[in-house]
Amino acid sequence: MVTQEAVEASSLRVREVSKSFPLPDEPTTRRLALDNVSLSLTAGELVSLVGPSGCGKSTLLRLIAGLDSPDSGELMVGAESITGPNAERGLVFQDPNLFPWLTVRRNIEAGLVARHVLKEKRHEVDEFMRLVGLESFAGAYPHHLSGGMAQRVALARALINHPKVLLLDEPLGALDAFTRMRMQDEVLRLWQARRTTMLLVTHDIDESIYMSDRIVIMTQRPGRIERTIPVALERPRDRSSADFLQLRGEILELLHFAGNAVAI
Amino acid sequence: MLQKETGPGGGEVDQAWTEGAPRTAPPASITASLRTWLPVTAATAICLGIHWFVSSTELPAETRSYFVFLWSVLGVSLVLAGAQIGWPALRRWMRQMGPIFSVALLTLGLWEMITSGFRWLPLPYFPSPAGVFQSLINDRALLFDSTWHSLILLLSGYALGVVAGLISGICIGWSSPVRYWGMPILKVVGPIPATAWIPLAMVVSPSAIFSAAALIALAVWFPVTMLTASGISNTRASYLDVARTLGAGRRFLIFRVAIPAALPSIFIGLFMGLGASFLTLVVAETVGVKSGLGWYVSWAQGWAEYGKVFAALVIMAAFFSTIMTLLFKVRDRVLVWQKGVIKW
């Protein structure tokens, strides 16, 4: 059983965070990418971030990962504030970004090597390769893998560090519809088995309803949180159930409205 | 073993043999492959004919070893033609190399006709292949010695240049302060051909060998530094981001992400450096160092022994291309993960 302390340690809080970037043409003026964004995930929660492109979803994820720092505001995992990238916050991109010079096995090992714990934890590599069903591809190089397989390796590579928070930046966005649905189940299976706190950026509304406990809808320019919608459907969810479709309709309407608001 | 499917230069022929073809070939392909190898034997026979005809007017001592050489080639080609019947790997190789060998042998024959045969080219500047072969045999001790000295000088200079180039390239590629100060130096000093430093190097350094090694190193250093730096600084940012979120420190980022990612570019630098090192080696040996193949060529030219000049060129061709081939082999080993991604 997971203790109460550990549960709280893997909660995620984003408080009044703003972030701006210099414009590529005029470096002196800055554009606000995130405006006063607050978000909080309880431990073990799976939350989706949905919104039009350019609404700062990926920026927010990079801030949480510690790859960028905010202009103002505070980001915290448990009781610790985020100051830089760390193995306790895993990140999976749309492009699996596997190291092409390493075999599948060595890619999955990378986190252990980086943290100098390969010797003690070598047995876990096999465990994670089994977990994502890639035992027979241990010696293959990434360019031999299909998109779905590569993304499974990327998931295993991020999970081997046992991150408290897993950040997913449109991880299934580049996959075909069938592979994508299979991978959604696979991610859910990993999440249910490990109860990692997960923040999933997606532009696929069906995906967000199918997978998450809550859906956070963001608006564009500057990126703001428009609304948070809890998904109270029972798991495993049925993509064609009436409740599912109704929720889908609501969100679509909301996004359309949000889009208009910006246009005016 | 996905990455081991095609051999070097392997085309469809290779594929056909590696993928489930029976080890003993059907009889039809034996005659087919005999037909592909027959030109080699025929070309050798033509060369023998030309040589026999042309050399009848010359001293036997000058021409005998070339006879021995051609007869040996003929013998070997016949033995191979027989051996390939029960040896598919050999047959594959012969089928691929047959046309090249045939044309190479015919070129020898043509060369002999132009030189000793019709005497279209002025002597002694253009000796016949028989004369060159004779020089090769007669002067083998000195040629071997020269090759050995060239090898030592080349390897020491190249190794020094590669090590220096990798270190400076990694530093320039990774750290922006180093790039700020290092890049101008690289851009100003690098393009000067290493051979242009020879007059200065001869004054400054106590020993010609030492300064030659330093010049070769300089010639190698520039392209290796340039391409290492460019490879390192062009490392995909997302690889570094991923590594950071996996808990990587700076050592991991440099040695396990940036350098492996830069390796394809680094190898281009190593190849360019190798070419530059050959050039610098020969020039340095011609003007300063009193040993090696470059020295041998100018020494033989001083005595108007052009047979020896050509002999040394033949040795150089074999020597340099062997080293080049070795570097290719190393690259294929190191960059095995690229196979199938990039056509070399």
Coordinates of C-alpha atoms in Angstrom, one line a residue:
Chain A
M1 CA 0.0 0.0 0.0
V2 CA 1.1 3.5 -0.7
T3 CA 1.5 5.6 2.4
Q4 CA -0.3 8.9 2.9
E5 CA 3.1 10.7 2.9
A6 CA 4.1 9.2 -0.4
V7 CA 0.7 10.2 -1.9
E8 CA 1.2 13.8 -0.9
A9 CA 4.8 13.8 -2.1
S10 CA 3.7 13.2 -5.7
S11 CA 1.0 15.8 -5.9
L12 CA 1.7 18.7 -8.3
R13 CA 0.8 22.3 -7.7
V14 CA 1.2 25.2 -10.2
R15 CA 0.4 28.5 -8.6
E16 CA -0.1 31.8 -10.6
V17 CA 2.6 31.0 -13.1
S18 CA 3.3 33.4 -16.0
K19 CA 5.9 32.9 -18.7
S20 CA 6.7 35.1 -21.7
F21 CA 9.1 34.7 -24.6
P22 CA 10.9 37.3 -26.8
L23 CA 9.4 37.5 -30.3
P24 CA 11.7 36.0 -32.9
D25 CA 11.7 39.2 -35.0
E26 CA 11.8 41.8 -32.2
P27 CA 13.8 40.5 -29.3
T28 CA 13.0 43.5 -27.2
T29 CA 9.2 42.8 -27.0
R30 CA 8.0 39.7 -25.3
R31 CA 4.8 37.7 -25.9
L32 CA 3.0 36.3 -22.9
A33 CA 2.7 32.5 -23.4
L34 CA 1.2 31.7 -20.0
D35 CA -0.9 34.2 -18.0
N36 CA -1.4 33.5 -14.3
V37 CA -2.0 29.8 -14.6
S38 CA -2.9 27.8 -11.6
L39 CA -3.4 24.1 -11.6
S40 CA -3.2 21.4 -9.0
L41 CA -3.1 17.6 -9.3
T42 CA -3.6 15.3 -6.4
A43 CA -1.3 12.4 -6.2
G44 CA -2.1 9.6 -8.7
E45 CA -4.5 11.8 -10.7
L46 CA -4.6 11.7 -14.5
V47 CA -5.4 15.1 -15.9
S48 CA -5.6 16.2 -19.5
L49 CA -4.6 19.6 -20.8
V50 CA -6.7 20.5 -23.9
G51 CA -6.6 23.6 -26.0
P52 CA -5.9 25.1 -29.4
S53 CA -2.3 25.0 -30.6
G54 CA -0.3 27.9 -29.2
C55 CA -2.2 28.0 -25.9
G56 CA 0.9 27.3 -23.9
K57 CA 0.2 23.6 -23.1
S58 CA 3.7 22.6 -24.0
T59 CA 5.2 25.6 -22.3
L60 CA 3.5 24.7 -19.1
L61 CA 4.8 21.1 -19.4
R62 CA 8.3 22.3 -19.9
L63 CA 8.0 24.5 -16.8
I64 CA 6.8 21.6 -14.8
A65 CA 9.6 19.4 -16.2
G66 CA 12.1 22.1 -15.1
L67 CA 13.5 22.7 -18.6
D68 CA 12.4 26.3 -18.4
S69 CA 11.8 28.6 -15.5
P70 CA 8.7 30.8 -15.0
D71 CA 8.8 34.6 -15.0
S72 CA 6.6 34.6 -11.9
G73 CA 4.7 32.1 -9.8
E74 CA 5.5 28.9 -8.2
L75 CA 5.6 25.2 -9.2
M76 CA 5.8 22.4 -6.6
V77 CA 5.9 18.7 -6.4
G78 CA 4.8 17.6 -3.0
A79 CA 6.5 20.1 -0.6
E80 CA 9.5 20.8 -2.9
S81 CA 9.5 23.6 -5.4
I82 CA 10.7 22.9 -8.9
T83 CA 14.1 24.5 -9.7
G84 CA 15.4 22.4 -12.6
P85 CA 15.0 19.1 -14.5
N86 CA 14.9 16.0 -12.3
A87 CA 14.4 12.3 -12.7
E88 CA 11.3 12.5 -10.4
R89 CA 9.5 14.3 -13.3
G90 CA 9.5 12.2 -16.4
L91 CA 8.7 13.7 -19.8
V92 CA 7.5 11.9 -23.0
F93 CA 7.2 13.9 -26.2
Q94 CA 5.2 13.4 -29.3
D95 CA 8.4 12.4 -31.1
P96 CA 9.7 9.5 -29.0
N97 CA 13.2 11.1 -29.1
L98 CA 14.9 7.8 -28.5
F99 CA 18.7 8.0 -28.7
P100 CA 19.2 6.5 -32.1
W101 CA 22.7 5.3 -31.3
L102 CA 21.5 3.1 -28.5
T103 CA 19.6 -0.2 -28.7
V104 CA 16.1 -0.5 -27.2
R105 CA 17.6 -2.0 -24.1
R106 CA 20.2 0.7 -23.7
N107 CA 17.6 3.4 -24.3
I108 CA 15.5 2.1 -21.5
E109 CA 18.6 1.8 -19.3
A110 CA 19.6 5.4 -19.9
G111 CA 17.9 6.9 -16.9
L112 CA 19.6 4.4 -14.6
V113 CA 23.0 5.2 -16.2
A114 CA 22.4 8.9 -15.8
R115 CA 21.6 8.4 -12.1
H116 CA 24.6 6.0 -11.7
V117 CA 22.4 3.3 -10.4
L118 CA 22.5 0.8 -13.3
K119 CA 24.4 -1.8 -11.3
E120 CA 21.9 -2.0 -8.4
K121 CA 18.8 -1.8 -10.6
R122 CA 19.8 -3.7 -13.7
H123 CA 17.0 -6.3 -13.0
E124 CA 14.4 -3.6 -13.5
V125 CA 15.4 -3.1 -17.2
D126 CA 14.0 -6.6 -18.0
E127 CA 10.9 -5.8 -16.0
F128 CA 10.2 -2.6 -17.9
M129 CA 10.9 -4.2 -21.2
R130 CA 8.3 -6.8 -20.3
L131 CA 5.9 -4.2 -19.1
V132 CA 5.8 -2.5 -22.5
G133 CA 6.1 -5.9 -24.3
L134 CA 9.4 -5.3 -26.1
E135 CA 11.6 -8.1 -24.7
S136 CA 12.3 -9.5 -28.2
F137 CA 13.4 -6.1 -29.5
A138 CA 16.1 -5.6 -26.8
G139 CA 18.9 -5.5 -29.4
A140 CA 17.2 -3.5 -32.1
Y141 CA 18.0 0.1 -32.9
P142 CA 15.3 2.7 -32.8
H143 CA 15.0 3.2 -36.6
H144 CA 13.9 -0.4 -36.9
L145 CA 10.9 0.3 -34.6
S146 CA 7.4 1.3 -35.7
G147 CA 6.0 4.5 -34.2
G148 CA 3.9 2.7 -31.6
M149 CA 6.9 0.6 -30.5
A150 CA 9.2 3.6 -30.3
Q151 CA 6.7 5.4 -28.1
R152 CA 6.4 2.4 -25.8
V153 CA 10.2 2.4 -25.4
A154 CA 10.0 6.1 -24.6
L155 CA 7.4 5.4 -21.9
A156 CA 9.5 2.6 -20.4
R157 CA 12.5 4.9 -20.5
A158 CA 10.6 7.6 -18.6
L159 CA 9.0 5.1 -16.1
I160 CA 12.2 3.3 -15.1
N161 CA 13.1 6.2 -12.9
H162 CA 9.8 5.7 -11.0
P163 CA 8.9 9.4 -11.5
K164 CA 6.5 10.9 -9.1
V165 CA 4.9 12.9 -12.0
L166 CA 4.8 11.8 -15.6
L167 CA 4.3 14.5 -18.2
L168 CA 3.0 13.5 -21.5
D169 CA 3.3 16.0 -24.4
E170 CA 0.9 14.7 -27.1
P171 CA 2.6 11.3 -26.8
L172 CA 0.2 9.5 -29.1
G173 CA -0.3 12.4 -31.5
A174 CA 1.8 11.0 -34.3
L175 CA 0.3 7.5 -34.3
D176 CA -2.4 6.1 -36.5
A177 CA -5.9 5.8 -35.1
F178 CA -5.7 2.0 -34.3
T179 CA -2.3 2.2 -32.7
R180 CA -3.3 5.2 -30.8
M181 CA -6.3 3.5 -29.2
R182 CA -4.2 0.5 -28.2
M183 CA -1.6 2.8 -26.7
Q184 CA -4.3 4.7 -24.8
D185 CA -5.2 1.5 -23.1
E186 CA -1.6 0.7 -22.5
V187 CA -0.9 4.1 -20.9
L188 CA -4.0 3.6 -18.7
R189 CA -2.8 0.1 -17.7
L190 CA 0.6 1.6 -16.7
W191 CA -1.1 4.4 -14.8
Q192 CA -3.5 2.1 -13.0
A193 CA -0.6 -0.3 -12.1
R194 CA 1.7 2.4 -10.8
R195 CA -0.6 5.3 -9.8
T196 CA 1.9 7.8 -11.1
T197 CA 0.5 11.4 -11.2
M198 CA 0.1 12.1 -14.9
L199 CA -0.4 15.3 -16.9
L200 CA -1.4 14.6 -20.5
V201 CA -1.3 17.3 -23.1
T202 CA -3.4 16.4 -26.1
H203 CA -5.5 18.0 -28.8
D204 CA -7.6 14.9 -29.1
I205 CA -10.8 15.5 -27.1
D206 CA -11.8 11.8 -27.3
E207 CA -8.5 10.9 -25.9
S208 CA -8.8 13.3 -23.0
I209 CA -12.3 12.0 -22.1
Y210 CA -11.3 8.4 -22.5
M211 CA -8.3 8.7 -20.3
S212 CA -8.4 11.4 -17.7
D213 CA -10.0 12.1 -14.3
R214 CA -10.3 15.8 -15.2
I215 CA -9.9 17.9 -18.3
V216 CA -8.3 21.3 -18.2
I217 CA -9.3 23.5 -21.1
M218 CA -6.9 26.3 -22.0
T219 CA -7.3 29.3 -24.2
Q220 CA -5.0 31.0 -26.6
R221 CA -2.8 34.1 -26.5
P222 CA -2.0 34.4 -23.7
G223 CA -2.5 30.9 -22.4
R224 CA -5.0 30.8 -19.6
I225 CA -7.0 28.1 -18.0
E226 CA -10.6 28.5 -19.2
R227 CA -12.3 25.8 -17.4
T228 CA -11.8 22.4 -15.6
I229 CA -14.2 19.6 -16.4
P230 CA -14.3 16.5 -14.2
V231 CA -14.9 13.3 -16.1
A232 CA -17.1 11.2 -13.8
L233 CA -17.5 8.3 -16.2
E234 CA -16.7 4.8 -14.9
R235 CA -13.5 3.0 -16.1
P236 CA -13.1 1.3 -18.5
R237 CA -14.9 3.9 -20.5
D238 CA -17.0 3.2 -23.6
R239 CA -16.1 5.6 -26.3
S240 CA -19.6 5.3 -27.8
S241 CA -21.7 5.6 -24.7
A242 CA -24.2 8.4 -24.5
D243 CA -22.5 10.1 -21.5
F244 CA -19.2 10.0 -23.3
L245 CA -20.7 11.6 -26.4
Q246 CA -22.6 14.2 -24.4
L247 CA -19.4 15.3 -22.6
R248 CA -17.6 15.4 -26.0
G249 CA -20.3 17.7 -27.3
E250 CA -20.0 20.1 -24.3
I251 CA -16.3 20.3 -24.6
L252 CA -16.4 21.0 -28.4
E253 CA -18.9 23.7 -27.8
L254 CA -16.7 25.2 -25.1
L255 CA -13.6 25.2 -27.3
H256 CA -15.5 26.8 -30.1
F257 CA -16.7 29.5 -27.8
A258 CA -13.2 30.0 -26.5
G259 CA -11.9 30.3 -30.0
N260 CA -14.5 33.0 -30.8
A261 CA -13.7 34.9 -27.7
V262 CA -10.1 35.2 -28.9
A263 CA -11.1 36.2 -32.4
I264 CA -13.2 39.2 -31.1
Chain B
M1 CA 20.4 -9.8 -36.7
L2 CA 18.8 -7.0 -38.7
Q3 CA 21.9 -4.9 -39.1
K4 CA 24.0 -7.7 -40.6
E5 CA 22.0 -8.4 -43.7
T6 CA 24.0 -6.7 -46.4
G7 CA 27.7 -7.0 -46.8
P8 CA 29.9 -4.2 -47.9
G9 CA 28.6 -2.9 -51.3
G10 CA 26.0 -5.5 -51.2
G11 CA 23.4 -5.4 -53.9
E12 CA 20.6 -7.7 -54.8
V13 CA 23.1 -10.4 -55.5
D14 CA 24.1 -10.5 -51.8
Q15 CA 20.6 -10.5 -50.7
A16 CA 19.7 -13.4 -52.8
W17 CA 22.5 -15.4 -51.3
T18 CA 22.0 -14.5 -47.6
E19 CA 18.2 -14.8 -47.5
G20 CA 17.5 -18.5 -47.5
A21 CA 19.2 -19.5 -50.7
P22 CA 20.5 -23.1 -50.6
R23 CA 24.2 -23.4 -49.9
T24 CA 24.9 -25.5 -53.0
A25 CA 23.9 -23.6 -56.0
P26 CA 22.0 -25.0 -59.0
P27 CA 24.3 -26.1 -61.9
A28 CA 23.1 -23.3 -64.2
S29 CA 24.5 -20.6 -62.0
I30 CA 28.0 -22.3 -62.1
T31 CA 28.3 -21.8 -65.8
A32 CA 26.9 -18.3 -65.4
S33 CA 29.5 -17.4 -62.8
L34 CA 32.2 -19.1 -64.9
R35 CA 31.2 -16.7 -67.7
T36 CA 31.5 -13.8 -65.3
W37 CA 35.0 -14.9 -64.2
L38 CA 36.3 -15.9 -67.6
P39 CA 37.1 -12.3 -68.7
V40 CA 39.6 -12.1 -65.9
T41 CA 41.5 -15.1 -67.2
A42 CA 41.1 -13.9 -70.7
A43 CA 42.4 -10.4 -69.8
T44 CA 45.4 -11.9 -68.1
A45 CA 46.1 -14.0 -71.2
I46 CA 45.9 -10.9 -73.4
C47 CA 48.4 -9.1 -71.1
L48 CA 50.7 -12.1 -71.3
G49 CA 50.5 -12.0 -75.1
I50 CA 51.2 -8.3 -75.3
H51 CA 54.1 -8.6 -72.9
W52 CA 55.5 -11.6 -74.7
F53 CA 55.3 -9.7 -78.0
V54 CA 56.7 -6.4 -76.7
S55 CA 59.4 -7.8 -74.5
S56 CA 61.0 -9.8 -77.3
T57 CA 63.2 -6.8 -78.1
E58 CA 64.2 -6.1 -74.5
L59 CA 66.6 -7.6 -72.0
P60 CA 65.2 -10.7 -70.3
A61 CA 66.4 -9.5 -66.9
E62 CA 64.2 -6.4 -67.2
T63 CA 61.0 -8.3 -68.2
R64 CA 61.2 -11.7 -66.5
S65 CA 59.6 -10.8 -63.2
Y66 CA 56.6 -9.3 -64.9
F67 CA 56.2 -12.6 -66.8
V68 CA 56.2 -14.4 -63.4
F69 CA 53.7 -11.9 -62.1
L70 CA 51.3 -12.4 -65.0
W71 CA 51.6 -16.2 -65.0
S72 CA 50.8 -16.1 -61.3
V73 CA 47.7 -14.0 -61.9
L74 CA 46.7 -16.4 -64.6
G75 CA 47.3 -19.4 -62.2
V76 CA 45.4 -17.8 -59.4
S77 CA 42.5 -16.9 -61.6
L78 CA 42.2 -20.5 -62.8
V79 CA 42.4 -21.8 -59.3
L80 CA 39.7 -19.4 -58.2
A81 CA 37.5 -20.4 -61.1
G82 CA 37.8 -24.0 -59.9
A83 CA 37.4 -23.3 -56.2
Q84 CA 34.2 -21.2 -56.5
I85 CA 32.2 -24.3 -57.6
G86 CA 31.8 -25.5 -54.0
W87 CA 32.2 -22.1 -52.3
P88 CA 29.2 -19.7 -52.8
A89 CA 30.8 -16.9 -50.8
L90 CA 33.8 -16.9 -53.1
R91 CA 31.6 -17.0 -56.1
R92 CA 29.6 -14.0 -54.9
W93 CA 32.8 -12.1 -54.4
M94 CA 34.1 -13.1 -57.8
R95 CA 30.9 -12.2 -59.6
Q96 CA 31.1 -8.8 -58.1
M97 CA 34.8 -8.2 -58.6
G98 CA 35.2 -9.9 -62.0
P99 CA 34.6 -6.9 -64.2
I100 CA 36.8 -4.6 -62.2
F101 CA 39.7 -7.1 -62.3
S102 CA 39.3 -7.6 -66.0
V103 CA 39.4 -3.9 -66.8
A104 CA 42.3 -3.3 -64.4
L105 CA 44.3 -6.1 -66.2
L106 CA 43.4 -4.8 -69.6
T107 CA 44.6 -1.3 -68.5
L108 CA 47.9 -2.8 -67.7
G109 CA 48.0 -4.3 -71.2
L110 CA 47.1 -1.0 -72.8
W111 CA 49.7 0.8 -70.7
E112 CA 52.4 -1.7 -71.9
M113 CA 51.3 -1.2 -75.6
I114 CA 51.5 2.6 -75.3
T115 CA 54.9 2.6 -73.6
S116 CA 57.1 -0.3 -74.6
G117 CA 55.0 -1.3 -77.5
F118 CA 54.4 1.7 -79.7
R119 CA 56.7 4.1 -77.6
W120 CA 54.1 6.8 -77.9
L121 CA 55.2 8.3 -74.6
P122 CA 58.7 9.7 -74.0
L123 CA 61.2 7.6 -72.1
P124 CA 62.4 7.5 -69.4
Y125 CA 59.5 9.4 -67.9
F126 CA 56.9 6.8 -68.7
P127 CA 58.2 3.3 -68.1
S128 CA 56.2 0.2 -69.0
P129 CA 54.4 -1.8 -66.3
A130 CA 57.2 -4.4 -66.6
G131 CA 59.8 -1.8 -65.8
V132 CA 57.8 -0.5 -62.8
F133 CA 57.3 -4.0 -61.6
Q134 CA 61.0 -4.6 -61.9
S135 CA 61.8 -1.5 -59.9
L136 CA 59.3 -2.6 -57.3
I137 CA 61.1 -5.9 -57.0
N138 CA 64.7 -4.6 -57.1
D139 CA 64.2 -1.8 -54.6
R140 CA 61.8 -3.6 -52.3
A141 CA 64.0 -3.2 -49.2
L142 CA 64.2 0.6 -49.5
L143 CA 60.6 0.9 -50.5
F144 CA 59.5 -1.2 -47.5
D145 CA 61.7 1.0 -45.3
S146 CA 60.2 4.2 -46.7
T147 CA 56.7 2.9 -46.3
W148 CA 57.4 2.0 -42.7
H149 CA 58.8 5.5 -42.0
S150 CA 55.8 7.1 -43.7
L151 CA 53.5 5.0 -41.6
I152 CA 55.1 5.9 -38.3
L153 CA 55.1 9.6 -39.2
L154 CA 51.5 9.6 -40.6
L155 CA 50.1 7.7 -37.6
S156 CA 51.8 9.9 -35.0
G157 CA 50.8 13.1 -36.7
Y158 CA 47.2 11.9 -37.4
A159 CA 46.7 10.6 -33.8
L160 CA 48.0 13.8 -32.4
G161 CA 45.7 15.9 -34.6
V162 CA 42.7 13.8 -33.9
V163 CA 43.1 13.9 -30.2
A164 CA 43.7 17.7 -30.3
G165 CA 40.8 18.2 -32.7
L166 CA 38.3 16.2 -30.7
I167 CA 39.2 18.0 -27.5
S168 CA 39.0 21.5 -29.0
G169 CA 36.0 20.6 -31.1
I170 CA 34.0 19.3 -28.1
C171 CA 35.0 22.4 -26.1
I172 CA 34.0 24.8 -28.8
G173 CA 30.8 22.9 -29.6
W174 CA 29.6 22.6 -26.0
S175 CA 30.6 25.8 -24.3
S176 CA 29.7 29.2 -25.6
P177 CA 32.5 31.2 -24.0
V178 CA 35.0 28.7 -25.5
R179 CA 33.2 29.1 -28.9
Y180 CA 33.4 32.9 -28.6
W181 CA 37.1 32.9 -28.3
G182 CA 37.9 29.7 -30.1
M183 CA 35.9 30.1 -33.3
P184 CA 37.8 33.2 -34.5
I185 CA 41.1 31.4 -34.0
L186 CA 39.8 28.4 -35.8
K187 CA 38.4 30.5 -38.7
V188 CA 41.6 32.5 -39.1
V189 CA 44.3 29.8 -38.6
G190 CA 42.5 26.8 -39.7
P191 CA 42.2 27.5 -43.5
I192 CA 45.9 28.1 -43.9
P193 CA 47.2 24.9 -45.6
A194 CA 49.4 23.1 -43.2
T195 CA 52.1 22.9 -45.9
A196 CA 52.4 26.7 -45.9
W197 CA 53.9 26.5 -42.4
I198 CA 56.8 24.4 -43.6
P199 CA 59.4 27.2 -43.9
L200 CA 58.6 28.4 -40.4
A201 CA 58.4 24.8 -39.0
M202 CA 61.9 24.0 -40.3
V203 CA 63.3 27.1 -38.5
V204 CA 61.5 26.6 -35.3
S205 CA 61.8 22.9 -34.7
P206 CA 65.0 21.0 -33.9
S207 CA 64.1 17.9 -35.9
A208 CA 62.4 17.6 -39.3
I209 CA 60.5 14.5 -38.2
F210 CA 59.0 16.3 -35.2
S211 CA 58.0 19.3 -37.2
A212 CA 56.5 17.1 -39.9
A213 CA 54.4 15.3 -37.3
A214 CA 53.3 18.6 -35.9
L215 CA 52.3 19.9 -39.4
I216 CA 50.3 16.7 -40.1
A217 CA 48.6 17.1 -36.8
L218 CA 47.8 20.7 -37.6
A219 CA 46.4 19.7 -41.0
V220 CA 44.2 17.0 -39.3
W221 CA 43.2 19.3 -36.4
F222 CA 41.3 21.8 -38.4
P223 CA 38.7 19.7 -40.1
V224 CA 38.3 17.4 -37.0
T225 CA 37.8 20.5 -34.8
M226 CA 35.4 22.1 -37.2
L227 CA 33.1 19.1 -37.8
T228 CA 33.3 18.0 -34.1
A229 CA 32.2 21.4 -33.0
S230 CA 29.4 21.6 -35.5
G231 CA 28.2 18.1 -34.7
I232 CA 28.2 18.8 -30.9
S233 CA 26.5 22.2 -31.2
N234 CA 23.9 20.8 -33.6
T235 CA 22.9 18.0 -31.1
R236 CA 19.1 17.9 -31.2
A237 CA 17.9 20.0 -28.2
S238 CA 15.2 17.4 -27.5
Y239 CA 17.8 14.7 -26.9
L240 CA 19.4 16.9 -24.3
D241 CA 16.0 17.7 -22.8
V242 CA 15.0 14.0 -22.6
A243 CA 18.4 13.2 -20.9
R244 CA 17.9 16.1 -18.4
T245 CA 14.5 14.8 -17.4
L246 CA 16.0 11.3 -17.0
G247 CA 18.3 12.8 -14.3
A248 CA 21.4 13.4 -16.5
G249 CA 24.3 15.5 -15.3
R250 CA 26.8 17.4 -17.5
R251 CA 29.1 14.4 -18.0
F252 CA 26.2 12.3 -19.3
L253 CA 25.0 15.1 -21.5
I254 CA 28.4 15.6 -23.1
F255 CA 29.7 12.0 -23.3
R256 CA 26.5 10.0 -23.7
V257 CA 24.3 12.4 -25.7
A258 CA 26.2 15.1 -27.5
I259 CA 29.3 13.1 -28.6
P260 CA 27.3 10.1 -29.9
A261 CA 24.9 12.4 -31.6
A262 CA 27.9 14.2 -33.2
L263 CA 29.7 11.0 -34.3
P264 CA 28.4 11.0 -38.0
S265 CA 29.8 14.6 -38.3
I266 CA 33.0 13.7 -36.4
F267 CA 33.7 10.9 -38.9
I268 CA 33.4 13.3 -41.8
G269 CA 36.0 15.4 -40.1
L270 CA 38.2 12.3 -39.6
F271 CA 38.0 11.5 -43.3
M272 CA 38.8 15.0 -44.4
G273 CA 41.6 15.1 -41.9
L274 CA 43.0 11.8 -43.2
G275 CA 43.1 13.2 -46.8
A276 CA 44.8 16.4 -45.5
S277 CA 47.3 14.2 -43.6
F278 CA 48.3 12.3 -46.8
L279 CA 49.0 15.5 -48.6
T280 CA 51.0 17.1 -45.8
L281 CA 52.9 13.8 -45.2
V282 CA 54.1 13.6 -48.8
V283 CA 54.9 17.3 -49.1
A284 CA 56.8 17.3 -45.8
E285 CA 58.8 14.2 -46.8
T286 CA 59.6 15.8 -50.2
V287 CA 61.0 19.0 -48.8
G288 CA 62.2 18.3 -45.3
V289 CA 62.2 14.8 -43.9
K290 CA 64.9 12.5 -45.2
S291 CA 62.9 9.3 -45.3
G292 CA 59.5 8.0 -46.3
L293 CA 57.7 7.6 -49.6
G294 CA 57.6 11.3 -50.4
W295 CA 61.3 11.5 -50.0
Y296 CA 61.8 8.3 -52.1
V297 CA 59.8 9.8 -55.0
S298 CA 61.9 12.9 -55.1
W299 CA 65.1 11.0 -54.6
A300 CA 64.3 8.6 -57.5
Q301 CA 63.3 11.5 -59.6
G302 CA 66.7 13.1 -58.9
W303 CA 68.3 10.0 -60.4
A304 CA 65.9 10.0 -63.3
E305 CA 64.7 6.5 -62.3
Y306 CA 61.1 6.9 -63.2
G307 CA 60.4 3.2 -62.8
K308 CA 61.1 3.8 -59.1
V309 CA 58.9 6.9 -59.0
F310 CA 56.0 4.9 -60.4
A311 CA 56.8 2.0 -58.1
A312 CA 56.5 4.4 -55.1
L313 CA 53.2 5.8 -56.5
V314 CA 51.9 2.3 -56.7
I315 CA 52.9 1.7 -53.1
M316 CA 51.4 5.0 -52.0
A317 CA 48.1 4.1 -53.6
A318 CA 48.0 0.7 -51.8
F319 CA 49.2 2.3 -48.6
F320 CA 46.8 5.2 -48.4
S321 CA 43.8 3.3 -49.7
T322 CA 44.4 0.6 -47.1
I323 CA 44.4 3.2 -44.3
M324 CA 41.3 4.8 -45.8
T325 CA 39.6 1.4 -45.9
L326 CA 40.5 0.8 -42.3
L327 CA 38.9 4.1 -41.3
F328 CA 35.7 3.1 -43.2
K329 CA 35.7 -0.2 -41.3
V330 CA 36.0 1.6 -38.0
R331 CA 33.1 3.9 -39.0
D332 CA 30.9 1.0 -40.1
R333 CA 31.5 -0.5 -36.7
V334 CA 30.9 2.6 -34.6
L335 CA 27.9 3.9 -36.6
V336 CA 26.2 0.6 -37.0
W337 CA 23.1 2.2 -35.6
Q338 CA 22.8 4.4 -38.7
K339 CA 22.7 1.5 -41.1
G340 CA 19.4 1.7 -43.0
V341 CA 19.0 5.4 -42.1
I342 CA 21.6 6.9 -44.3
K343 CA 23.0 5.6 -47.6
W344 CA 26.8 5.9 -47.3

